[in-house]
Amino acid sequence: MKKKYDIYGMGNALVDIVTEVNDQFLEKYNVEKGLMTLVDEERQFELMNAINLPNADKKCGGSAANTIIAASQFGGNCFYNCKVSNDEMGDFYLKDLKDNGVDTNLQEKNREEGITGKCLVMTTPDANRTMNTYLGITATFSKDQIDESKIQDSTYLYIEGYLITSENGQEAMKYAKKVAEESGTKVALTFSDPSMVKYFKEPMEQVVGASVDLLFCNEEEAMLFTGKDTLNKAREELKKVAKKFAITMGENGATIFDGDTFIDIEPYEVKAVDTNGAGDMFAGAFLYGITNGHSYAEAGKLASLASSKIVSRFGPRLEWHEAKEILSHLFEN
């Protein structure tokens, strides 16, 4: 019997504030380029005040949220599990999820006092993205927010790697994975960022456990996690911890292991202006594909095309009509 949801996602709930800066700005304010760095509210305010934020774009975000919204735009039935406060940003976040057709545990009422998390996404002219994140109330996301019945009624559980930074987040990841495994729901995990593998490798290994059904990572994360110095060695090692996986390689496309063979996914030639959200989009399009009747090769092609659209503009989202046009271009001709 088909389950209600294609994907149940869980992760940090952050209002993404996307803006443009230059390398000199990052150097002046001692911001480590190309990584996600956790900061306190005071530091984030300092950076936001130094940037001309009226030019910023605001969206509900977080790695897994971007993925779930992408899958929903392609036509997937999705649920997103997260935590925001009862402030203005929390209201914005809930409305944005609903507007994008995503069911959620968030309610109009009964949200806790606090500050909804924000992620300052700084894009440089070379299309690199640097994130400084104040987690706010999402730092307290725990197993208490997990909806067991929704996991049980989903084809895939999708876990965001950024949750690994707190003990309560780690506990929530392990608990949700256990619920999924006991109910026949497949488990997908994304490493999210090289820093998550670099600085939290041991707890990440504990979450992965004996295996996950599907792993998403980029080539740097694959090599960091496996300790191998080449991608070929890393992908062989990944077979020990993931039944299937997708490794994104930027302008070189992606490689997918479908459980039996490796599938090379060709890139689409575009001029990149912003890489923010490319990996999230790849995962969302891919998960939509494999839960809606497409092969791993077809899903990889969809994910590659969707990601190429994302890097060619600012922000981590497609428009609804663009998602439909991509599907039509690939599968209806």
CSV table of C-alpha atoms in Angstrom, one decimal:
chain,number,residue,atom,x,y,z
A,1,MET,CA,0.0,0.0,0.0
A,2,LYS,CA,1.4,3.4,-1.0
A,3,LYS,CA,2.4,5.6,1.9
A,4,LYS,CA,0.9,9.1,2.3
A,5,TYR,CA,4.3,11.0,2.1
A,6,ASP,CA,7.1,10.4,-0.4
A,7,ILE,CA,9.6,12.1,2.0
A,8,TYR,CA,9.6,13.0,5.7
A,9,GLY,CA,12.4,15.6,6.2
A,10,MET,CA,13.9,16.7,9.4
A,11,GLY,CA,16.4,19.5,10.0
A,12,ASN,CA,17.1,23.0,11.2
A,13,ALA,CA,14.5,25.6,10.5
A,14,LEU,CA,16.3,28.8,9.5
A,15,VAL,CA,15.1,31.9,7.7
A,16,ASP,CA,17.7,32.2,4.9
A,17,ILE,CA,18.9,35.8,4.3
A,18,VAL,CA,20.7,35.7,1.0
A,19,THR,CA,23.0,38.6,0.0
A,20,GLU,CA,26.1,39.4,-2.1
A,21,VAL,CA,29.5,40.4,-0.7
A,22,ASN,CA,33.1,40.4,-2.0
A,23,ASP,CA,36.2,38.7,-0.8
A,24,GLN,CA,37.4,41.9,0.8
A,25,PHE,CA,34.3,41.9,3.1
A,26,LEU,CA,35.0,38.3,4.2
A,27,GLU,CA,38.6,39.2,4.9
A,28,LYS,CA,37.8,42.4,6.8
A,29,TYR,CA,35.3,40.7,9.1
A,30,ASN,CA,37.3,37.5,9.4
A,31,VAL,CA,34.7,35.2,7.9
A,32,GLU,CA,35.9,31.8,6.8
A,33,LYS,CA,35.0,31.5,3.1
A,34,GLY,CA,33.0,28.6,1.7
A,35,LEU,CA,31.9,27.0,4.9
A,36,MET,CA,28.9,27.1,7.3
A,37,THR,CA,30.0,28.6,10.6
A,38,LEU,CA,27.8,28.7,13.7
A,39,VAL,CA,27.7,32.2,15.3
A,40,ASP,CA,25.9,33.9,18.2
A,41,GLU,CA,23.2,36.5,17.6
A,42,GLU,CA,25.5,39.4,18.3
A,43,ARG,CA,28.0,38.3,15.6
A,44,GLN,CA,25.3,37.7,13.1
A,45,PHE,CA,23.9,41.2,13.8
A,46,GLU,CA,27.3,42.7,13.3
A,47,LEU,CA,27.6,41.2,9.8
A,48,MET,CA,24.0,42.0,8.8
A,49,ASN,CA,24.5,45.6,9.8
A,50,ALA,CA,27.7,45.8,7.8
A,51,ILE,CA,25.9,44.5,4.6
A,52,ASN,CA,23.3,46.5,2.6
A,53,LEU,CA,20.5,44.0,3.6
A,54,PRO,CA,17.7,45.7,1.7
A,55,ASN,CA,19.1,43.9,-1.3
A,56,ALA,CA,18.8,40.5,0.5
A,57,ASP,CA,16.3,37.8,-0.4
A,58,LYS,CA,14.5,36.1,2.4
A,59,LYS,CA,13.1,32.5,2.3
A,60,CYS,CA,12.4,29.7,4.8
A,61,GLY,CA,15.4,27.5,4.7
A,62,GLY,CA,17.8,25.1,6.2
A,63,SER,CA,19.4,22.4,4.2
A,64,ALA,CA,16.6,19.8,4.5
A,65,ALA,CA,13.9,22.4,4.1
A,66,ASN,CA,15.3,23.4,0.8
A,67,THR,CA,15.3,19.8,-0.3
A,68,ILE,CA,11.8,19.1,0.8
A,69,ILE,CA,10.4,22.2,-0.9
A,70,ALA,CA,12.2,21.2,-4.1
A,71,ALA,CA,10.6,17.8,-4.0
A,72,SER,CA,7.2,19.3,-3.3
A,73,GLN,CA,7.6,21.7,-6.3
A,74,PHE,CA,8.2,18.7,-8.6
A,75,GLY,CA,5.0,17.1,-7.3
A,76,GLY,CA,6.1,15.1,-4.3
A,77,ASN,CA,4.0,14.7,-1.1
A,78,CYS,CA,6.2,16.0,1.6
A,79,PHE,CA,6.3,16.6,5.4
A,80,TYR,CA,8.9,18.8,7.1
A,81,ASN,CA,9.7,18.3,10.8
A,82,CYS,CA,11.4,21.3,12.5
A,83,LYS,CA,11.2,23.9,15.3
A,84,VAL,CA,10.6,27.7,15.1
A,85,SER,CA,9.5,30.1,17.8
A,86,ASN,CA,6.3,32.2,18.1
A,87,ASP,CA,8.0,35.3,16.7
A,88,GLU,CA,7.5,37.1,13.4
A,89,MET,CA,10.2,35.0,11.6
A,90,GLY,CA,8.5,31.8,12.9
A,91,ASP,CA,5.2,33.0,11.4
A,92,PHE,CA,7.0,33.7,8.1
A,93,TYR,CA,8.6,30.3,8.1
A,94,LEU,CA,5.3,28.4,8.7
A,95,LYS,CA,3.5,30.4,5.9
A,96,ASP,CA,6.3,29.8,3.4
A,97,LEU,CA,6.2,26.0,4.0
A,98,LYS,CA,2.4,26.0,3.6
A,99,ASP,CA,2.7,28.1,0.4
A,100,ASN,CA,5.1,25.5,-1.0
A,101,GLY,CA,2.7,22.7,-0.3
A,102,VAL,CA,4.6,21.1,2.5
A,103,ASP,CA,2.9,19.6,5.6
A,104,THR,CA,4.6,20.3,8.9
A,105,ASN,CA,4.5,19.7,12.6
A,106,LEU,CA,4.5,23.5,13.1
A,107,GLN,CA,1.2,25.1,14.2
A,108,GLU,CA,-0.2,28.6,14.2
A,109,LYS,CA,-0.3,28.4,18.0
A,110,ASN,CA,1.6,26.5,20.8
A,111,ARG,CA,5.0,27.5,19.4
A,112,GLU,CA,7.5,28.2,22.2
A,113,GLU,CA,8.9,31.6,23.1
A,114,GLY,CA,12.3,32.3,21.7
A,115,ILE,CA,14.0,33.5,18.5
A,116,THR,CA,13.7,31.7,15.2
A,117,GLY,CA,17.0,30.8,13.7
A,118,LYS,CA,18.5,32.7,10.8
A,119,CYS,CA,21.2,31.9,8.2
A,120,LEU,CA,23.1,34.7,6.6
A,121,VAL,CA,24.2,33.4,3.2
A,122,MET,CA,26.9,35.5,1.7
A,123,THR,CA,27.6,34.9,-2.0
A,124,THR,CA,30.9,36.1,-3.6
A,125,PRO,CA,31.4,37.0,-7.3
A,126,ASP,CA,33.0,33.6,-7.9
A,127,ALA,CA,29.6,32.0,-7.0
A,128,ASN,CA,30.9,30.6,-3.7
A,129,ARG,CA,28.6,30.7,-0.8
A,130,THR,CA,29.6,31.3,2.8
A,131,MET,CA,27.0,30.9,5.6
A,132,ASN,CA,27.0,32.3,9.1
A,133,THR,CA,24.2,30.7,11.1
A,134,TYR,CA,22.5,31.7,14.4
A,135,LEU,CA,20.5,28.6,15.3
A,136,GLY,CA,18.1,30.3,17.8
A,137,ILE,CA,15.4,27.9,18.9
A,138,THR,CA,16.2,25.3,16.4
A,139,ALA,CA,19.3,24.5,18.5
A,140,THR,CA,16.8,22.8,20.9
A,141,PHE,CA,15.2,20.6,18.2
A,142,SER,CA,15.0,17.1,19.8
A,143,LYS,CA,13.3,13.7,19.6
A,144,ASP,CA,10.3,15.4,21.2
A,145,GLN,CA,9.5,17.1,17.9
A,146,ILE,CA,9.6,13.8,16.0
A,147,ASP,CA,6.2,12.6,14.6
A,148,GLU,CA,6.5,8.8,14.6
A,149,SER,CA,3.2,8.2,12.7
A,150,LYS,CA,4.3,10.6,9.9
A,151,ILE,CA,7.7,8.7,9.5
A,152,GLN,CA,5.8,5.4,9.4
A,153,ASP,CA,3.6,6.8,6.7
A,154,SER,CA,6.5,8.0,4.5
A,155,THR,CA,8.5,6.2,1.8
A,156,TYR,CA,11.8,8.0,2.8
A,157,LEU,CA,13.0,9.7,6.0
A,158,TYR,CA,15.5,12.4,5.0
A,159,ILE,CA,17.9,13.5,7.7
A,160,GLU,CA,19.9,16.7,7.6
A,161,GLY,CA,23.6,16.4,8.6
A,162,TYR,CA,23.6,19.9,10.3
A,163,LEU,CA,21.6,18.4,13.2
A,164,ILE,CA,24.8,16.6,14.3
A,165,THR,CA,26.1,19.8,16.0
A,166,SER,CA,24.1,19.3,19.2
A,167,GLU,CA,23.6,16.2,21.4
A,168,ASN,CA,19.8,16.6,21.3
A,169,GLY,CA,20.0,16.8,17.5
A,170,GLN,CA,22.1,13.7,17.4
A,171,GLU,CA,19.6,11.9,19.6
A,172,ALA,CA,16.7,13.0,17.3
A,173,MET,CA,18.6,11.7,14.3
A,174,LYS,CA,19.2,8.3,15.8
A,175,TYR,CA,15.6,8.1,17.2
A,176,ALA,CA,14.0,9.0,13.8
A,177,LYS,CA,16.3,6.5,12.0
A,178,LYS,CA,15.3,3.8,14.4
A,179,VAL,CA,11.5,4.5,13.9
A,180,ALA,CA,12.0,4.4,10.2
A,181,GLU,CA,13.9,1.1,10.2
A,182,GLU,CA,11.3,-0.5,12.4
A,183,SER,CA,8.5,0.6,10.1
A,184,GLY,CA,10.0,-0.2,6.7
A,185,THR,CA,10.7,3.5,5.8
A,186,LYS,CA,13.9,3.9,4.0
A,187,VAL,CA,16.5,6.3,5.5
A,188,ALA,CA,18.3,8.9,3.4
A,189,LEU,CA,21.0,11.1,5.0
A,190,THR,CA,22.9,14.2,3.7
A,191,PHE,CA,26.2,15.2,5.2
A,192,SER,CA,25.2,18.8,4.4
A,193,ASP,CA,28.6,20.5,4.6
A,194,PRO,CA,32.3,19.5,4.8
A,195,SER,CA,32.6,21.0,8.2
A,196,MET,CA,30.0,18.6,9.6
A,197,VAL,CA,32.2,15.6,8.5
A,198,LYS,CA,35.4,17.3,9.5
A,199,TYR,CA,34.5,18.4,13.0
A,200,PHE,CA,31.7,15.8,13.9
A,201,LYS,CA,33.0,12.7,12.2
A,202,GLU,CA,32.6,10.3,15.2
A,203,PRO,CA,28.9,11.3,16.0
A,204,MET,CA,28.1,11.2,12.3
A,205,GLU,CA,29.5,7.7,12.1
A,206,GLN,CA,27.3,6.8,15.1
A,207,VAL,CA,24.2,8.2,13.3
A,208,VAL,CA,25.0,6.4,10.1
A,209,GLY,CA,25.4,3.2,12.1
A,210,ALA,CA,25.5,-0.1,10.2
A,211,SER,CA,24.1,1.5,7.1
A,212,VAL,CA,21.7,4.0,5.5
A,213,ASP,CA,19.6,3.3,2.5
A,214,LEU,CA,20.7,6.4,0.6
A,215,LEU,CA,23.5,8.9,1.2
A,216,PHE,CA,24.0,12.3,-0.4
A,217,CYS,CA,27.4,14.0,-0.2
A,218,ASN,CA,29.9,16.0,-2.4
A,219,GLU,CA,33.3,14.7,-3.3
A,220,GLU,CA,35.1,16.6,-0.5
A,221,GLU,CA,32.7,15.2,2.1
A,222,ALA,CA,33.0,11.7,0.7
A,223,MET,CA,36.8,11.8,1.1
A,224,LEU,CA,36.7,13.4,4.5
A,225,PHE,CA,34.3,10.8,5.9
A,226,THR,CA,36.1,7.8,4.4
A,227,GLY,CA,39.6,9.1,5.0
A,228,LYS,CA,40.6,8.4,1.4
A,229,ASP,CA,42.6,10.6,-0.8
A,230,THR,CA,40.8,10.0,-4.1
A,231,LEU,CA,37.2,9.9,-5.1
A,232,ASN,CA,37.5,6.4,-6.5
A,233,LYS,CA,38.8,5.0,-3.2
A,234,ALA,CA,36.2,7.0,-1.3
A,235,ARG,CA,33.2,5.7,-3.2
A,236,GLU,CA,34.3,2.1,-2.8
A,237,GLU,CA,34.6,2.7,1.0
A,238,LEU,CA,31.1,4.3,1.0
A,239,LYS,CA,29.6,1.0,-0.1
A,240,LYS,CA,30.3,-0.2,3.4
A,241,VAL,CA,28.0,2.4,5.1
A,242,ALA,CA,25.4,3.2,2.4
A,243,LYS,CA,23.4,0.8,0.3
A,244,LYS,CA,23.1,3.5,-2.4
A,245,PHE,CA,24.6,6.9,-2.7
A,246,ALA,CA,24.9,10.1,-4.8
A,247,ILE,CA,28.1,12.1,-4.9
A,248,THR,CA,27.9,15.5,-6.5
A,249,MET,CA,31.0,17.0,-8.2
A,250,GLY,CA,30.0,20.5,-9.1
A,251,GLU,CA,30.8,21.3,-12.7
A,252,ASN,CA,31.8,17.7,-13.3
A,253,GLY,CA,28.3,16.4,-12.6
A,254,ALA,CA,27.7,13.5,-10.2
A,255,THR,CA,28.2,9.8,-9.7
A,256,ILE,CA,25.4,7.6,-8.4
A,257,PHE,CA,25.7,4.1,-6.9
A,258,ASP,CA,22.4,2.3,-7.4
A,259,GLY,CA,23.3,-0.7,-5.3
A,260,ASP,CA,24.9,-2.6,-8.2
A,261,THR,CA,26.7,-0.2,-10.5
A,262,PHE,CA,28.0,3.3,-10.8
A,263,ILE,CA,26.1,5.7,-13.0
A,264,ASP,CA,27.8,8.8,-14.3
A,265,ILE,CA,25.5,11.9,-14.4
A,266,GLU,CA,26.6,14.5,-16.9
A,267,PRO,CA,26.6,18.1,-15.9
A,268,TYR,CA,24.6,20.8,-17.7
A,269,GLU,CA,26.8,23.7,-18.9
A,270,VAL,CA,25.8,26.9,-17.2
A,271,LYS,CA,27.5,30.0,-15.9
A,272,ALA,CA,27.4,29.7,-12.1
A,273,VAL,CA,26.6,32.8,-10.1
A,274,ASP,CA,25.5,31.2,-6.7
A,275,THR,CA,26.1,27.7,-5.5
A,276,ASN,CA,23.9,28.1,-2.5
A,277,GLY,CA,21.3,25.3,-2.4
A,278,ALA,CA,22.7,23.3,-5.3
A,279,GLY,CA,23.2,20.2,-3.3
A,280,ASP,CA,19.8,20.6,-1.6
A,281,MET,CA,18.1,20.9,-4.9
A,282,PHE,CA,20.0,17.8,-6.2
A,283,ALA,CA,18.7,15.7,-3.3
A,284,GLY,CA,15.2,17.1,-3.6
A,285,ALA,CA,14.9,16.4,-7.3
A,286,PHE,CA,16.5,13.0,-7.0
A,287,LEU,CA,14.3,11.9,-4.1
A,288,TYR,CA,11.2,13.1,-6.0
A,289,GLY,CA,12.4,11.0,-9.0
A,290,ILE,CA,13.0,7.7,-7.3
A,291,THR,CA,9.7,8.0,-5.3
A,292,ASN,CA,7.7,8.7,-8.4
A,293,GLY,CA,8.5,6.0,-10.8
A,294,HIS,CA,11.8,7.1,-12.3
A,295,SER,CA,15.0,5.1,-12.4
A,296,TYR,CA,18.2,6.2,-10.6
A,297,ALA,CA,19.6,7.3,-14.0
A,298,GLU,CA,16.5,9.4,-14.8
A,299,ALA,CA,16.4,10.8,-11.3
A,300,GLY,CA,20.1,11.8,-11.5
A,301,LYS,CA,19.5,13.6,-14.8
A,302,LEU,CA,16.5,15.4,-13.3
A,303,ALA,CA,18.7,16.4,-10.3
A,304,SER,CA,21.5,17.5,-12.4
A,305,LEU,CA,19.3,19.8,-14.6
A,306,ALA,CA,17.5,21.2,-11.6
A,307,SER,CA,20.8,22.0,-9.9
A,308,SER,CA,22.1,23.7,-13.0
A,309,LYS,CA,19.1,26.0,-12.9
A,310,ILE,CA,19.8,26.8,-9.2
A,311,VAL,CA,23.5,27.8,-9.6
A,312,SER,CA,22.7,30.1,-12.5
A,313,ARG,CA,20.7,32.5,-10.3
A,314,PHE,CA,20.7,33.7,-6.7
A,315,GLY,CA,18.9,31.8,-4.0
A,316,PRO,CA,18.2,28.0,-3.4
A,317,ARG,CA,14.7,27.8,-5.0
A,318,LEU,CA,13.1,27.2,-8.4
A,319,GLU,CA,9.8,28.8,-9.3
A,320,TRP,CA,6.9,26.4,-9.5
A,321,HIS,CA,6.5,26.8,-13.2
A,322,GLU,CA,10.2,26.1,-13.7
A,323,ALA,CA,9.9,22.7,-11.9
A,324,LYS,CA,7.1,21.7,-14.2
A,325,GLU,CA,9.0,22.9,-17.3
A,326,ILE,CA,12.0,20.7,-16.2
A,327,LEU,CA,9.8,17.7,-15.8
A,328,SER,CA,8.1,18.3,-19.1
A,329,HIS,CA,11.4,18.8,-20.9
A,330,LEU,CA,12.9,15.5,-19.6
A,331,PHE,CA,10.0,13.1,-19.5
A,332,GLU,CA,7.2,14.2,-21.8
A,333,ASN,CA,9.1,14.7,-25.0
